[in-house]
mmCIF file of C-alpha atoms in Angstrom:
data_model
loop_
_atom_site.group_PDB
_atom_site.id
_atom_site.type_symbol
_atom_site.label_atom_id
_atom_site.label_comp_id
_atom_site.label_asym_id
_atom_site.label_seq_id
_atom_site.Cartn_x
_atom_site.Cartn_y
_atom_site.Cartn_z
ATOM 1 C CA MET A 195 7.140 -18.417 -14.661
ATOM 2 C CA MET A 196 4.173 -20.742 -14.117
ATOM 3 C CA ILE A 197 2.805 -19.894 -17.547
ATOM 4 C CA PHE A 198 6.209 -20.507 -19.051
ATOM 5 C CA TRP A 199 6.488 -24.040 -17.672
ATOM 6 C CA ARG A 200 2.900 -24.813 -18.620
ATOM 7 C CA ALA A 201 3.200 -23.594 -22.156
ATOM 8 C CA VAL A 202 6.704 -24.273 -23.240
ATOM 9 C CA GLY A 203 7.469 -27.173 -25.450
ATOM 10 C CA ILE A 204 11.081 -28.202 -25.318
ATOM 11 C CA VAL A 205 12.546 -31.054 -27.021
ATOM 12 C CA ILE A 206 12.151 -35.695 -27.850
ATOM 13 C CA ILE A 207 14.663 -37.112 -29.778
ATOM 14 C CA LEU A 208 14.842 -40.229 -31.647
ATOM 15 C CA ILE A 209 16.880 -42.292 -33.847
ATOM 16 C CA CYS A 210 15.824 -45.260 -35.842
ATOM 17 C CA VAL A 211 18.553 -47.230 -37.488
ATOM 18 C CA ASN A 212 16.588 -49.976 -39.215
ATOM 19 C CA CYS A 213 13.232 -48.405 -39.934
ATOM 20 C CA PHE A 214 12.524 -50.192 -43.204
ATOM 21 C CA GLY A 215 13.435 -53.655 -41.937
ATOM 22 C CA PHE A 216 11.266 -53.552 -38.821
ATOM 23 C CA THR A 217 7.669 -52.496 -39.143
ATOM 24 C CA SER A 218 6.115 -52.777 -35.701
ATOM 25 C CA VAL A 219 6.054 -49.946 -33.213
ATOM 26 C CA SER A 220 5.749 -50.478 -29.484
ATOM 27 C CA ALA A 221 5.613 -47.944 -26.682
ATOM 28 C CA ALA A 222 6.283 -48.344 -22.994
ATOM 29 C CA GLU A 223 5.281 -45.939 -20.254
ATOM 30 C CA VAL A 224 6.938 -45.638 -16.871
ATOM 31 C CA SER A 225 5.878 -43.245 -14.119
ATOM 32 C CA ASP A 226 8.409 -42.700 -11.362
ATOM 33 C CA PHE A 227 7.938 -41.506 -7.793
ATOM 34 C CA GLN A 228 9.036 -38.023 -8.792
ATOM 35 C CA ASN A 229 5.909 -37.399 -10.882
ATOM 36 C CA ILE A 230 7.607 -37.660 -14.241
ATOM 37 C CA VAL A 231 6.058 -39.821 -16.934
ATOM 38 C CA TRP A 232 8.446 -41.264 -19.494
ATOM 39 C CA ARG A 233 7.483 -43.053 -22.657
ATOM 40 C CA ASN A 234 9.604 -44.632 -25.351
ATOM 41 C CA ALA A 235 8.796 -46.049 -28.782
ATOM 42 C CA TYR A 236 11.116 -48.594 -30.355
ATOM 43 C CA ASN A 237 11.966 -47.858 -33.956
ATOM 44 C CA ALA A 238 9.801 -44.734 -33.992
ATOM 45 C CA SER A 239 9.773 -41.133 -32.872
ATOM 46 C CA ILE A 240 7.504 -40.054 -30.046
ATOM 47 C CA ALA A 241 6.364 -36.788 -28.502
ATOM 48 C CA GLY A 242 4.323 -36.097 -25.388
ATOM 49 C CA VAL A 243 2.568 -32.915 -24.314
ATOM 50 C CA TYR A 244 0.533 -32.158 -21.207
ATOM 51 C CA ASN A 245 -2.703 -30.439 -22.173
ATOM 52 C CA PRO A 246 -3.898 -28.250 -19.264
ATOM 53 C CA SER A 247 -7.256 -27.782 -20.988
ATOM 54 C CA THR A 248 -8.052 -31.508 -20.772
ATOM 55 C CA GLU A 249 -5.653 -32.297 -17.895
ATOM 56 C CA GLN A 250 -4.296 -35.188 -19.939
ATOM 57 C CA ILE A 251 -0.956 -36.073 -21.485
ATOM 58 C CA GLU A 252 -1.273 -36.539 -25.228
ATOM 59 C CA TRP A 253 1.223 -38.715 -27.100
ATOM 60 C CA LYS A 254 1.941 -39.086 -30.788
ATOM 61 C CA GLN A 255 4.276 -41.467 -32.605
ATOM 62 C CA ALA A 256 5.680 -41.389 -36.110
ATOM 63 C CA ARG A 257 7.589 -43.877 -38.203
ATOM 64 C CA HIS A 258 10.018 -42.705 -40.869
ATOM 65 C CA ALA A 259 9.654 -39.185 -39.456
ATOM 66 C CA GLY A 260 10.584 -37.000 -36.529
ATOM 67 C CA ILE A 261 7.677 -35.583 -34.547
ATOM 68 C CA GLY A 262 7.224 -32.725 -32.100
ATOM 69 C CA GLY A 263 4.354 -31.132 -30.245
ATOM 70 C CA VAL A 264 3.765 -27.876 -28.385
ATOM 71 C CA TYR A 265 0.826 -26.650 -26.311
ATOM 72 C CA ASN A 266 -0.362 -23.242 -27.458
ATOM 73 C CA PRO A 267 -1.945 -21.332 -24.533
ATOM 74 C CA THR A 268 -3.504 -18.806 -26.896
ATOM 75 C CA THR A 269 -5.553 -21.383 -28.809
ATOM 76 C CA GLN A 270 -5.562 -23.875 -25.900
ATOM 77 C CA GLN A 271 -4.631 -26.607 -28.346
ATOM 78 C CA ILE A 272 -1.608 -28.767 -29.043
ATOM 79 C CA GLU A 273 0.113 -28.222 -32.356
ATOM 80 C CA TRP A 274 1.999 -31.144 -33.913
ATOM 81 C CA LYS A 275 4.573 -31.287 -36.668
ATOM 82 C CA GLN A 276 6.317 -34.141 -38.523
ATOM 83 C CA VAL A 277 9.428 -34.162 -40.694
ATOM 84 C CA PHE A 278 10.164 -37.117 -42.960
ATOM 85 C CA HIS A 279 13.626 -38.600 -42.242
ATOM 86 C CA GLY A 280 14.578 -35.602 -40.156
ATOM 87 C CA GLY A 281 14.275 -33.841 -36.854
ATOM 88 C CA VAL A 282 11.827 -31.206 -35.684
ATOM 89 C CA ALA A 283 11.671 -29.026 -32.593
ATOM 90 C CA GLY A 284 9.000 -26.641 -31.438
ATOM 91 C CA VAL A 285 8.737 -24.212 -28.558
ATOM 92 C CA TYR A 286 6.194 -21.653 -27.391
ATOM 93 C CA ASN A 287 7.777 -18.235 -27.058
ATOM 94 C CA PRO A 288 5.843 -16.238 -24.421
ATOM 95 C CA THR A 289 7.615 -13.052 -25.457
ATOM 96 C CA THR A 290 6.233 -13.174 -29.005
ATOM 97 C CA GLU A 291 3.235 -15.376 -28.083
ATOM 98 C CA GLN A 292 4.080 -17.577 -31.063
ATOM 99 C CA ILE A 293 5.231 -21.155 -31.552
ATOM 100 C CA GLU A 294 8.606 -21.351 -33.246
ATOM 101 C CA TRP A 295 9.561 -24.454 -35.237
ATOM 102 C CA LYS A 296 12.767 -25.704 -36.761
ATOM 103 C CA GLU A 297 13.056 -28.620 -39.184
ATOM 104 C CA VAL A 298 16.305 -30.373 -40.085
ATOM 105 C CA VAL A 299 17.364 -33.314 -42.250
ATOM 106 C CA LYS A 300 19.354 -36.231 -40.801
ATOM 107 C CA SER A 301 20.023 -34.302 -37.608
ATOM 108 C CA GLY A 302 18.635 -33.951 -34.121
ATOM 109 C CA VAL A 303 17.329 -30.558 -33.081
ATOM 110 C CA ALA A 304 16.151 -29.129 -29.773
ATOM 111 C CA ALA A 305 14.596 -25.843 -28.699
ATOM 112 C CA VAL A 306 14.295 -24.294 -25.244
ATOM 113 C CA TYR A 307 12.894 -20.927 -24.228
ATOM 114 C CA ASN A 308 15.292 -19.157 -21.875
ATOM 115 C CA PRO A 309 13.282 -16.754 -19.668
ATOM 116 C CA MET A 310 16.417 -15.005 -18.423
ATOM 117 C CA MET A 311 17.413 -14.027 -21.955
ATOM 118 C CA GLN A 312 13.793 -13.914 -23.172
ATOM 119 C CA GLN A 313 14.673 -15.820 -26.315
ATOM 120 C CA VAL A 314 14.650 -19.327 -27.746
ATOM 121 C CA GLU A 315 17.887 -21.294 -27.763
ATOM 122 C CA TRP A 316 18.434 -23.933 -30.452
ATOM 123 C CA LYS A 317 20.834 -26.845 -30.751
ATOM 124 C CA GLU A 318 21.331 -29.058 -33.793
ATOM 125 C CA VAL A 319 23.486 -32.214 -33.850
ATOM 126 C CA PRO A 320 24.024 -34.402 -36.964
ATOM 127 C CA PHE A 321 22.943 -38.053 -36.680
ATOM 128 C CA SER A 322 22.230 -37.704 -32.973
ATOM 129 C CA GLY A 323 19.449 -37.142 -30.526
ATOM 130 C CA VAL A 324 19.630 -33.917 -28.556
ATOM 131 C CA ALA A 325 17.524 -32.548 -25.704
ATOM 132 C CA GLY A 326 17.511 -29.330 -23.738
ATOM 133 C CA VAL A 327 16.096 -28.306 -20.372
ATOM 134 C CA TYR A 328 15.970 -24.893 -18.739
ATOM 135 C CA ASN A 329 17.167 -25.171 -15.141
ATOM 136 C CA PRO A 330 15.708 -22.270 -13.104
ATOM 137 C CA ILE A 331 18.139 -22.917 -10.234
ATOM 138 C CA LYS A 332 21.196 -22.581 -12.470
ATOM 139 C CA GLN A 333 19.333 -20.067 -14.650
ATOM 140 C CA LYS A 334 20.633 -21.650 -17.832
ATOM 141 C CA VAL A 335 19.766 -24.252 -20.447
ATOM 142 C CA GLU A 336 21.335 -27.678 -20.040
ATOM 143 C CA TRP A 337 21.857 -29.869 -23.117
ATOM 144 C CA LYS A 338 22.425 -33.573 -23.668
ATOM 145 C CA GLU A 339 23.451 -35.283 -26.915
ATOM 146 C CA ALA A 340 23.087 -38.992 -27.707
ATOM 147 C CA PHE A 341 24.690 -40.444 -30.817
ATOM 148 C CA LYS A 342 22.243 -42.657 -32.736
ATOM 149 C CA SER A 343 19.934 -42.687 -29.711
ATOM 150 C CA GLY A 344 16.782 -41.066 -28.445
ATOM 151 C CA VAL A 345 17.136 -38.743 -25.481
ATOM 152 C CA ALA A 346 14.746 -36.614 -23.434
ATOM 153 C CA GLY A 347 15.153 -34.272 -20.503
ATOM 154 C CA VAL A 348 12.706 -33.014 -17.889
ATOM 155 C CA TYR A 349 13.275 -30.491 -15.112
ATOM 156 C CA ASN A 350 12.312 -32.066 -11.795
ATOM 157 C CA PRO A 351 11.148 -29.427 -9.284
ATOM 158 C CA ILE A 352 11.447 -31.939 -6.426
ATOM 159 C CA THR A 353 15.144 -32.655 -6.927
ATOM 160 C CA GLN A 354 15.708 -29.268 -8.605
ATOM 161 C CA LYS A 355 17.699 -31.045 -11.296
ATOM 162 C CA ALA A 356 17.271 -32.019 -14.926
ATOM 163 C CA GLU A 357 16.389 -35.703 -15.326
ATOM 164 C CA TRP A 358 17.484 -37.486 -18.528
ATOM 165 C CA LYS A 359 16.473 -40.680 -20.332
ATOM 166 C CA GLN A 360 18.392 -42.151 -23.250
ATOM 167 C CA MET A 361 17.606 -45.164 -25.443
ATOM 168 C CA LEU A 362 19.250 -46.722 -28.464
ATOM 169 C CA ASN A 363 17.007 -47.078 -31.531
ATOM 170 C CA SER A 364 14.035 -45.580 -29.698
ATOM 171 C CA GLY A 365 12.232 -42.302 -29.429
ATOM 172 C CA VAL A 366 11.954 -40.996 -25.874
ATOM 173 C CA ALA A 367 9.653 -38.379 -24.347
ATOM 174 C CA GLY A 368 9.124 -37.178 -20.805
ATOM 175 C CA VAL A 369 6.468 -35.043 -19.111
ATOM 176 C CA CYS A 370 6.440 -33.647 -15.580
ATOM 177 C CA THR A 371 2.971 -33.934 -14.048
ATOM 178 C CA ILE A 372 3.507 -31.466 -11.208
ATOM 179 C CA GLU A 373 1.246 -28.437 -11.636
ATOM 180 C CA GLY A 374 3.148 -25.442 -12.918
ATOM 181 C CA TYR A 375 5.952 -27.581 -14.326
ATOM 182 C CA TYR A 376 4.207 -29.375 -17.182
ATOM 183 C CA THR A 377 6.759 -29.817 -19.914
ATOM 184 C CA LEU A 378 7.179 -31.487 -23.228
ATOM 185 C CA ASN A 379 10.771 -32.448 -23.657
ATOM 186 C CA SER A 380 10.712 -33.749 -27.095
ATOM 187 C CA SER A 381 11.159 -33.388 -30.721
ATOM 188 C CA SER A 382 12.910 -35.836 -32.780
ATOM 189 C CA PHE A 383 15.606 -37.068 -34.979
ATOM 190 C CA TYR A 384 14.812 -39.912 -37.321
ATOM 191 C CA GLY A 385 17.372 -41.611 -39.520
ATOM 192 C CA ILE A 386 17.743 -44.774 -41.550
ATOM 193 C CA MET A 387 20.609 -47.240 -41.765
ATOM 194 C CA ASP A 388 22.059 -45.749 -44.944
ATOM 195 C CA ASP A 389 22.312 -42.393 -43.202
ATOM 196 C CA PHE A 390 24.975 -43.718 -40.868
ATOM 197 C CA ASN A 391 27.173 -45.629 -43.311
#
């Protein structure tokens, strides 16, 4: 289970409504008392992954594209993927020892490895952010959708609940910094104004 939480990449989600009219990208980071680091990027997608090899959280942002990242315990490296004007989700599958990716256009997508079923669960939502978190107490995947908004979820071992962050027109990512529970809850959906008219 420890390896699962260390390795698994779940899902960020983002929406940008006016990406061609606004060119700057800003990111804000907030650490709360529950050892979860959240970061958002206005008008951009963002993904965060804890790298146990370097003991650092690595962040990447993308404009005009969705972005996702997953730590690969086999190579001990983070793999990143971008999708222009779309969403992307990645997750490490410990059963197959492979990273599985899914790319979509004008939709949000999320991926979570379910250790009870020993398979990856996927969720795709048009024009919306979507995030998923495996809750070991409930032994199931919890999902959250956010229309035209970024959303991220992180399992908090202190409260034994999934914590969620949602932001309009911003990408959101969250990482738990408690050892054994490092998670990327990201991947992204990126749209433009014409997509929603």
